Structure formats: structure tokens, C-alpha cells
PDB file of C-alpha atoms and ligand atoms in Angstrom:
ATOM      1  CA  UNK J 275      39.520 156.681  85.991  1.00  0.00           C
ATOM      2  CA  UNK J 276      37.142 156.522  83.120  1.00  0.00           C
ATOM      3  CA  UNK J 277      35.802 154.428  80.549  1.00  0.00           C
ATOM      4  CA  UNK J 278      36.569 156.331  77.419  1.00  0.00           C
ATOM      5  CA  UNK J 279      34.367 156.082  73.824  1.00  0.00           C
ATOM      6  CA  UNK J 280      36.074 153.784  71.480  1.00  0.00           C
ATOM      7  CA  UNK J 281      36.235 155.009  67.657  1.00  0.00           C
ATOM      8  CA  UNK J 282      34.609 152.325  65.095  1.00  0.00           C
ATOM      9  CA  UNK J 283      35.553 151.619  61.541  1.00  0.00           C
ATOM     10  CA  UNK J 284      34.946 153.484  58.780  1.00  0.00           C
ATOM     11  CA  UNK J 285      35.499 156.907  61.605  1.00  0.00           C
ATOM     12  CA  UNK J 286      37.860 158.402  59.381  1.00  0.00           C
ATOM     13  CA  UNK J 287      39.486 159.989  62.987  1.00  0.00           C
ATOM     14  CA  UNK J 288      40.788 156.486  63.115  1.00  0.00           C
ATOM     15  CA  UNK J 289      43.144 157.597  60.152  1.00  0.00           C
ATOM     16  CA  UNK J 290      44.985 159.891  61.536  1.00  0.00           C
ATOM     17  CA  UNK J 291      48.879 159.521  62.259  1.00  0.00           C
ATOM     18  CA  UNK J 292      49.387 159.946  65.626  1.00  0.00           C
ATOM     19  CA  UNK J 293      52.536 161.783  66.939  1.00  0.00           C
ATOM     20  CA  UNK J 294      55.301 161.181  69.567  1.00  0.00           C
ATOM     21  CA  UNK J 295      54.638 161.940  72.901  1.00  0.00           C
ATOM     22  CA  UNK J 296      57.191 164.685  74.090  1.00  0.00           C
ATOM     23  CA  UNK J 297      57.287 164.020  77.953  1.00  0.00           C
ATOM     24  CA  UNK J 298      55.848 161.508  79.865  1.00  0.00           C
ATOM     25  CA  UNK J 299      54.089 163.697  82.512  1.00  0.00           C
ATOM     26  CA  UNK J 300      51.147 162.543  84.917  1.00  0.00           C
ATOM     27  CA  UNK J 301      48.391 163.660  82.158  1.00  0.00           C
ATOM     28  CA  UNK J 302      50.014 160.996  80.073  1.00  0.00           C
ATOM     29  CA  UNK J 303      49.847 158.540  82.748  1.00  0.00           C
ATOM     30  CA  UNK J 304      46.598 159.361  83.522  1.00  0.00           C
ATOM     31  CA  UNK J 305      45.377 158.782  80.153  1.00  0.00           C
ATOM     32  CA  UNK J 306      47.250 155.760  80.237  1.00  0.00           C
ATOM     33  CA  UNK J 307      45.794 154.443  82.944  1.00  0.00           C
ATOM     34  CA  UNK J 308      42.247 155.465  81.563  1.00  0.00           C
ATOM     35  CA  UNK J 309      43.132 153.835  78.225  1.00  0.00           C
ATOM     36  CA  UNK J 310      43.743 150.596  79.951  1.00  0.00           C
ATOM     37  CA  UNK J 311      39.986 150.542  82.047  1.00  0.00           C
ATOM     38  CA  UNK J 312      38.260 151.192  78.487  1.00  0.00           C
ATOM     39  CA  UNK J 313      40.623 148.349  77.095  1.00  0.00           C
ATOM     40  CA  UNK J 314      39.644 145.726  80.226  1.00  0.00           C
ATOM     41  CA  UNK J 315      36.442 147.085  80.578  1.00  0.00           C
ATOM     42  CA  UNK J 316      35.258 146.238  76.710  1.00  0.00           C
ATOM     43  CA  UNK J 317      37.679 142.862  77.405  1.00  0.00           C
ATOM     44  CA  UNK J 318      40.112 143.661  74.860  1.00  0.00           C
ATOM     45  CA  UNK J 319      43.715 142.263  74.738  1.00  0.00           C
ATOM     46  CA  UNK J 320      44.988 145.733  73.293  1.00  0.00           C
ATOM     47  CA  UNK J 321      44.037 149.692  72.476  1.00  0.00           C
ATOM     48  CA  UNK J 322      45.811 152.134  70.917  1.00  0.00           C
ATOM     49  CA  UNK J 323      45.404 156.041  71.741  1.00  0.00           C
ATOM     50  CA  UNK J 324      44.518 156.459  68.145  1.00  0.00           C
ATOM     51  CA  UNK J 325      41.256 154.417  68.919  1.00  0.00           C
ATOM     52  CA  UNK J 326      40.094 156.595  71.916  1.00  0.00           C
ATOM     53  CA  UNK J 327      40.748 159.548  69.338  1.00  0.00           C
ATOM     54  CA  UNK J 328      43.720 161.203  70.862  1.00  0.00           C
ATOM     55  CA  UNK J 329      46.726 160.982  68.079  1.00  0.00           C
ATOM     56  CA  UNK J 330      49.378 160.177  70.267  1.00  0.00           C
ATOM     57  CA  UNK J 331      51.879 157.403  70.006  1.00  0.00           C
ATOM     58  CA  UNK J 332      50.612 155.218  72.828  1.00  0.00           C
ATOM     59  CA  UNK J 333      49.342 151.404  73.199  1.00  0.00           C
ATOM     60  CA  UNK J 334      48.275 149.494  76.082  1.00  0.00           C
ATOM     61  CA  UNK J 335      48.030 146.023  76.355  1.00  0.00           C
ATOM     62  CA  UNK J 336      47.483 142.837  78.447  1.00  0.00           C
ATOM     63  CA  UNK J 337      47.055 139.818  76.383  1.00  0.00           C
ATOM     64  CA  UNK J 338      47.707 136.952  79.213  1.00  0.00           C
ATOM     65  CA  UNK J 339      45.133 134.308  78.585  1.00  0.00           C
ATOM     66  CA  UNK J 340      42.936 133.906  81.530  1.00  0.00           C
ATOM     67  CA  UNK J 341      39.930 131.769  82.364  1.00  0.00           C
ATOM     68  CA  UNK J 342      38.026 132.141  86.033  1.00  0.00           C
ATOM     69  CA  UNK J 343      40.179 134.989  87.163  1.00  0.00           C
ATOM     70  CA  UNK J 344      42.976 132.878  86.440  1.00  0.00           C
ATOM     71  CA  UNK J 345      46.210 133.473  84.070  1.00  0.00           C
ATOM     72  CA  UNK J 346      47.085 130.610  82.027  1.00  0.00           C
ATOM     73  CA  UNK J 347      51.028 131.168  82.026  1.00  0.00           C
ATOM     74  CA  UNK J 348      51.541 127.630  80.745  1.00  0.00           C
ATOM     75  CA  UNK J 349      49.748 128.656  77.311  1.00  0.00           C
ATOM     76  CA  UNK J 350      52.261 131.859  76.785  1.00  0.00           C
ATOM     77  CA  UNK J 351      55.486 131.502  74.931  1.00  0.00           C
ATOM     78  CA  UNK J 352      58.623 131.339  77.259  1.00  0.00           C
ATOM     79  CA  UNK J 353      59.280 135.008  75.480  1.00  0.00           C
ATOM     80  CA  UNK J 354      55.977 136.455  76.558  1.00  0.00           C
ATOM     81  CA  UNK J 355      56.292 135.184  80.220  1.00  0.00           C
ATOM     82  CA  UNK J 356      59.307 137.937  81.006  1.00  0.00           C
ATOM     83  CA  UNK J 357      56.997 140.309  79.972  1.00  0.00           C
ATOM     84  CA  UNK J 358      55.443 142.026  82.408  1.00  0.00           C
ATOM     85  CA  UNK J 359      51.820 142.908  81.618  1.00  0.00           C
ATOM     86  CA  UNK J 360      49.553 144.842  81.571  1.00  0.00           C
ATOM     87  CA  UNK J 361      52.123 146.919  79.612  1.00  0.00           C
ATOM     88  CA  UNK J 362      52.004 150.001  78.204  1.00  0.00           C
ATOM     89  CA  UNK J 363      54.343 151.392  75.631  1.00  0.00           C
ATOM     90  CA  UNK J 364      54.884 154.908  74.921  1.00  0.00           C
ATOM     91  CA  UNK J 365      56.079 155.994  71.678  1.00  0.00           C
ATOM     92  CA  UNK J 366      56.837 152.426  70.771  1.00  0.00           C
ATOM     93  CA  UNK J 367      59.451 151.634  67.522  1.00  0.00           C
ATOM     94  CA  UNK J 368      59.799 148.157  65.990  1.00  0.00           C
ATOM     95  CA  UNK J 369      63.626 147.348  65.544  1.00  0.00           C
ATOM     96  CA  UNK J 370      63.750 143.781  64.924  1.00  0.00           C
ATOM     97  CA  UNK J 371      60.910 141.847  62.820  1.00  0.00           C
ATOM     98  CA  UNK J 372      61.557 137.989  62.119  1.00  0.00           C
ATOM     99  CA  UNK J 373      59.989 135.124  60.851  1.00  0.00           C
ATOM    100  CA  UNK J 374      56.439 134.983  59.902  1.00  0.00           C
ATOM    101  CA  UNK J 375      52.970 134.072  61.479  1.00  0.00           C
ATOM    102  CA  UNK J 376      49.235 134.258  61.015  1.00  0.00           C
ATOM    103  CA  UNK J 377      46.483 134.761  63.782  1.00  0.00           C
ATOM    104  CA  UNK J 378      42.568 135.844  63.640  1.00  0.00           C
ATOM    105  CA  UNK J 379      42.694 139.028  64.420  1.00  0.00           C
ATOM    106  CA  UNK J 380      39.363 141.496  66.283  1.00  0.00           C
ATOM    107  CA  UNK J 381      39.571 145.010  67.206  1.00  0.00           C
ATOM    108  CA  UNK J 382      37.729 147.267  69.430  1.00  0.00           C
ATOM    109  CA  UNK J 383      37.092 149.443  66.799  1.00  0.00           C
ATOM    110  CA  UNK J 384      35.428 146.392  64.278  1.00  0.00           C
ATOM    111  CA  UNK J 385      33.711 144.707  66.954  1.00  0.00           C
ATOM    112  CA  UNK J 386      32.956 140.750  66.272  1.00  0.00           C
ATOM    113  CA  UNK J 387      34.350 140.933  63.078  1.00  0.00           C
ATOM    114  CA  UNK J 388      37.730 138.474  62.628  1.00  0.00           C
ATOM    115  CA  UNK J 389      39.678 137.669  60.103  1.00  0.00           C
ATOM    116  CA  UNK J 390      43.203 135.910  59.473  1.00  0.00           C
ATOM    117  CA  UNK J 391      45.932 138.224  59.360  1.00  0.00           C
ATOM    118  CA  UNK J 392      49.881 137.956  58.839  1.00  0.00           C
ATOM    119  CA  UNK J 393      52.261 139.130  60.811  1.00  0.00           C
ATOM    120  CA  UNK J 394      55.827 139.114  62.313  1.00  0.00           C
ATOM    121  CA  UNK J 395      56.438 136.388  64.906  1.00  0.00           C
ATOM    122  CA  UNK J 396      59.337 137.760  66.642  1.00  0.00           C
ATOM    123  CA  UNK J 397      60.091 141.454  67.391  1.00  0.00           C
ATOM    124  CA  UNK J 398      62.066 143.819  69.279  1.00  0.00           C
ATOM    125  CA  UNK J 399      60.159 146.958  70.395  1.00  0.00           C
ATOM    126  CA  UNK J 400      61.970 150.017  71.917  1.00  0.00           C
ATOM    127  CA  UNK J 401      59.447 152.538  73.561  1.00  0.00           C
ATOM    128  CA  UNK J 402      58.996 154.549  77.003  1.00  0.00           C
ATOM    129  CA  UNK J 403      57.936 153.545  79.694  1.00  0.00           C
ATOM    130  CA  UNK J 404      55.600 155.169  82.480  1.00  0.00           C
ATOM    131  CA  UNK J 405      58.217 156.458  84.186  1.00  0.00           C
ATOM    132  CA  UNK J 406      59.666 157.621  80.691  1.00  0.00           C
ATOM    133  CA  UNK J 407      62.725 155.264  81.033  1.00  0.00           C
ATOM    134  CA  UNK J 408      63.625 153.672  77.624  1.00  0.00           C
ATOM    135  CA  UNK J 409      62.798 149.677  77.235  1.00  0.00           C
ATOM    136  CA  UNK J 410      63.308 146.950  74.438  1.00  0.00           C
ATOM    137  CA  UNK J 411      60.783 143.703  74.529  1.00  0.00           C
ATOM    138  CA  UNK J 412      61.541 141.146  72.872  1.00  0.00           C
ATOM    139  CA  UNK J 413      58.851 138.950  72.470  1.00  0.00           C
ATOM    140  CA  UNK J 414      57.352 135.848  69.820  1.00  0.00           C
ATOM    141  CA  UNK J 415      53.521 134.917  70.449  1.00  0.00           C
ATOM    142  CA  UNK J 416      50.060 136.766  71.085  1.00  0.00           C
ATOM    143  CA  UNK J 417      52.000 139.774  72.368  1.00  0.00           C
ATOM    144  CA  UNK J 418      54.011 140.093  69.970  1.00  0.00           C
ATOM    145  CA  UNK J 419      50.820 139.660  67.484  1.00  0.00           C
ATOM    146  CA  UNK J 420      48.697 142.734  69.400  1.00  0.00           C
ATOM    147  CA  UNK J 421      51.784 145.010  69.677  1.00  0.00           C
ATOM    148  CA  UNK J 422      52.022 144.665  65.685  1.00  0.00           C
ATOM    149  CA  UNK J 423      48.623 145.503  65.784  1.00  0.00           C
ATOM    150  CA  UNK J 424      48.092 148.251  67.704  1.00  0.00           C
ATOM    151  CA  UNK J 425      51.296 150.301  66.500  1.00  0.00           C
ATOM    152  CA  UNK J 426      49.469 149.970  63.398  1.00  0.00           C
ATOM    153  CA  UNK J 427      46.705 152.170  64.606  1.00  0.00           C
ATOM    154  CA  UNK J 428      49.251 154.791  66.088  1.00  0.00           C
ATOM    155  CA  UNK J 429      49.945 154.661  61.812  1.00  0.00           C
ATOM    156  CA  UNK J 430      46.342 155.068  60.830  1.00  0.00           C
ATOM    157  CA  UNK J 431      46.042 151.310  59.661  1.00  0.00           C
ATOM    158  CA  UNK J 432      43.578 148.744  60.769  1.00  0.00           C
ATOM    159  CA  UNK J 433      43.952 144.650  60.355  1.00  0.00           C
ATOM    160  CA  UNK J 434      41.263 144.766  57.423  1.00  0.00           C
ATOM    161  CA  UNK J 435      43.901 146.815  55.570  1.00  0.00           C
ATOM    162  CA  UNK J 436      46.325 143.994  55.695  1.00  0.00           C
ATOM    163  CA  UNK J 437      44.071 141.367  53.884  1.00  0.00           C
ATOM    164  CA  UNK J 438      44.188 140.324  50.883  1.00  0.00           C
ATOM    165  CA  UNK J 439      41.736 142.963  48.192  1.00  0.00           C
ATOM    166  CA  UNK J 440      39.527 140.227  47.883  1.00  0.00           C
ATOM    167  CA  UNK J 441      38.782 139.449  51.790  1.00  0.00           C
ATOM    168  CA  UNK J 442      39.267 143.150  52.475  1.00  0.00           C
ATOM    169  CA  UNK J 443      36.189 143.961  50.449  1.00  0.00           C
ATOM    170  CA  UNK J 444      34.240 141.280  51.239  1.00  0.00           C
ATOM    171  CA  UNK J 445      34.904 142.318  55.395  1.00  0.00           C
ATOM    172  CA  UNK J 446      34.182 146.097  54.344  1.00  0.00           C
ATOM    173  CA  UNK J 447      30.442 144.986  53.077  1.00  0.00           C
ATOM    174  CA  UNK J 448      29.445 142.697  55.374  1.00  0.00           C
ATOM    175  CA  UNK J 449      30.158 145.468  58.274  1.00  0.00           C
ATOM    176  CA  UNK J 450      28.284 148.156  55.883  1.00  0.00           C
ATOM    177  CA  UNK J 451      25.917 145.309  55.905  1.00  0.00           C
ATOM    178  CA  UNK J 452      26.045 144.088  59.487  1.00  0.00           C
ATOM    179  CA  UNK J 453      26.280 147.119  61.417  1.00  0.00           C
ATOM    180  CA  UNK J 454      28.353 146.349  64.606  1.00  0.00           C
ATOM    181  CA  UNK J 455      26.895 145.040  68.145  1.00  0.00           C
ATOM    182  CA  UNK J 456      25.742 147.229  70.752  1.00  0.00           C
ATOM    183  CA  UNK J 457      28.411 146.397  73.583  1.00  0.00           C
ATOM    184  CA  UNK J 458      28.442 147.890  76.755  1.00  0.00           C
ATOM    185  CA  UNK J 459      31.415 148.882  78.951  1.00  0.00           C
ATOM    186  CA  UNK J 460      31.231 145.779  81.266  1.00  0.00           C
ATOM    187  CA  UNK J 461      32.694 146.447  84.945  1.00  0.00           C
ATOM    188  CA  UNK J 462      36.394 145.593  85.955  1.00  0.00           C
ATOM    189  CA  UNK J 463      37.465 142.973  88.148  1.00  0.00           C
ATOM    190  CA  UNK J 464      39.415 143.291  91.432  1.00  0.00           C
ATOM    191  CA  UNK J 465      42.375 141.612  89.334  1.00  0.00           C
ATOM    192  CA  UNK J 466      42.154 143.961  86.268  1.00  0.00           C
ATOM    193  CA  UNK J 467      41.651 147.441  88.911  1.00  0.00           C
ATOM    194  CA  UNK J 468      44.900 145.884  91.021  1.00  0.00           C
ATOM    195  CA  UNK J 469      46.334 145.220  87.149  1.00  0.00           C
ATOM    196  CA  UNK J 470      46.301 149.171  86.479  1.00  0.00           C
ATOM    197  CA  UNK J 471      46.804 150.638  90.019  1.00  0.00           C
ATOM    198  CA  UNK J 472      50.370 148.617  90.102  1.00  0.00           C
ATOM    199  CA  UNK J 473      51.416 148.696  86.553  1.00  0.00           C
ATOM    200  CA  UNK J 474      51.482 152.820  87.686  1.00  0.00           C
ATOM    201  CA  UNK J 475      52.742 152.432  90.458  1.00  0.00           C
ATOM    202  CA  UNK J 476      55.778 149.319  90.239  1.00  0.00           C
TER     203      UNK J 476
HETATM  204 ZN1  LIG M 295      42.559 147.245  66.904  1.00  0.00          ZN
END
């Protein structure tokens, strides 16, 4: 496994569409499975290919709350809990969008910068699996949230597109301004290493 470089805004490689991936071999998997240590490792809740500059159509994520190696089931959505997670969705398609919510959205790729951001609150996803089996999720909540958010990337978009001109300007300068944090790859827990090896292997 590796830790691979994550792309920062304004990297204009983080514009790129990305495209379907054709068959879901053991390269993809093993990108996959690097994509989620680079994810954990940096503590995100969600990456998208795009991000770790290969423009393919594939997002990992694992946004189950968790404090002291703990996972906080009781604070997910009854939706989110038949999710299994990590998860990681290959060539993923929204087919159902409903309702409407709002949540303060980060990203790896504009590190400690947050702003509110609207979204979907329920969807239905279609995508591949690992095994390249088709899936639908249906999910409300935080993963429904992130998986809005990092098909987005597969698209070339990032949250601060989504803001109103105003607060998108205003986020744009203070980063020119601001710079972004010197963060480290931070080591994986037992939980999170178990997390990938059996999300590959189920
Ligand atoms: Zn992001």
C-alpha cells in the first residue's frame, strides 16, 4: 500500500473529467485500496481518484463518526447504517436526488478551509463494486453528503464552486492569502488497516 500525494486547489489537474473505468481488474483494486490509506491516513471522510491525479471515475469513502477507536452508530441515519463502509464506488451514477440539505463542507484538496454547502439529502447511487458487481445505495445523511461531493470531483468541480459568487470569492482570496497547512500523512490504525484489508477481501 501507499500513501499517495493529494492534489490542492487551484492545481488545475484537479479539473479534469475523469472517465469510466472499463474493467475492474486487480490494478484498480489496488489503487483502490491505496486511495483509501491516503484518505485514512490524512483522516478524511472521502477522496476521489481525481484528487490523487488519476482521471478515473472512482471514490472511496468511510464517513462513520468515530471517537477513541470507536464508531458512533447511534449518530448515523437508519439509511447510512445498511451501508457498509469503508465503501468504495466505481464508476458511480446518481439516479435519485431528493429533498434538500446543507452541511460545512472540507476537502483534502482545500485543507482547513470550510464552508456551508447545499446539497441533496437523499440519493440513489448505482456504481461497481470491487468485485465489479453492479450496486444501488440508497442513503440520507453524511454519506450521502460526501458521495455528492466526491462524484463532483470525478466532474472536475470542487465545494467552493457551489457557493454562492460572493462566498466563493471571498474563500478563493483568503486561500491565495492563507496558503494551506503543512499536514503530514499521519499513520493508520489497526481498525482503519483491518477497514481496507476486508473491504477487499468480503
Ligand atoms: Zn473534496
Amino acid at each position: 500500500m501507499a500513501v499517495l500525494e493529494v492534489l490542492k486547489f487551484p492545481d488545475p489537474r484537479l479539473r479534469k473529467k475523469c472517465v469510466d473505468v472499463e474493467e475492474v481488474n486487480d490494478e484498480v483494486r489496488s489503487f483502490a485500496k491505496d486511495m483509501l490509506e491516503t484518505m485514512y491516513s490524512f483522516r478524511g471522510i472521502g477522496l476521489a481518484a481525481a484528487q490523487v491525479n488519476r482521471q478515473i471515475r472512482v471514490i472511496t469513502l468511510d464517513c462513520r463518526p468515530r471517537d477513541e477507536g470507536r464508531y458512533l452508530i447511534e449518530e448515523m441515519t437508519e439509511l447510512e447504517q445498511q451501508v457498509p463502509q469503508p465503501l468504495t464506488m466505481i464508476n458511480p451514477v446518481i439516479v435519485v436526488r431528493e429533498g434538500k440539505t446543507q452541511y460545512e463542507e472540507g476537502c483534502l484538496s482545500v485543507p482547513s478551509y470550510y464552508e456551508l454547502v447545499d446539497r441533496y439529502e437523499y440519493i440513489e447511487v448505482e456504481y461497481l463494486d470491487l468485485n465489479g458487481e453492479k450496486k444501488l445505495v440508497k442513503t440520507d445523511g453524511l454519506l450521502s453528503i460526501c458521495i455528492q461531493h466526491e462524484i463532483d470531483h470525478l466532474d472536475g468541480k470542487l465545494f467552493i464552486d457551489r457557493l454562492t459568487p460572493i462566498r466563493s470569492t471571498r474563500i478563493r482570496n483568503k486561500i491565495k492569502k492563507g496558503g494551506y497547512p503543512e499536514v503530514e500523512p499521519g499513520e493508520l490504525d489497526e481498525q482503519q488497516q483491518k477497514a481496507i484489508t476486508e473491504e477487499l477481501v468480503p
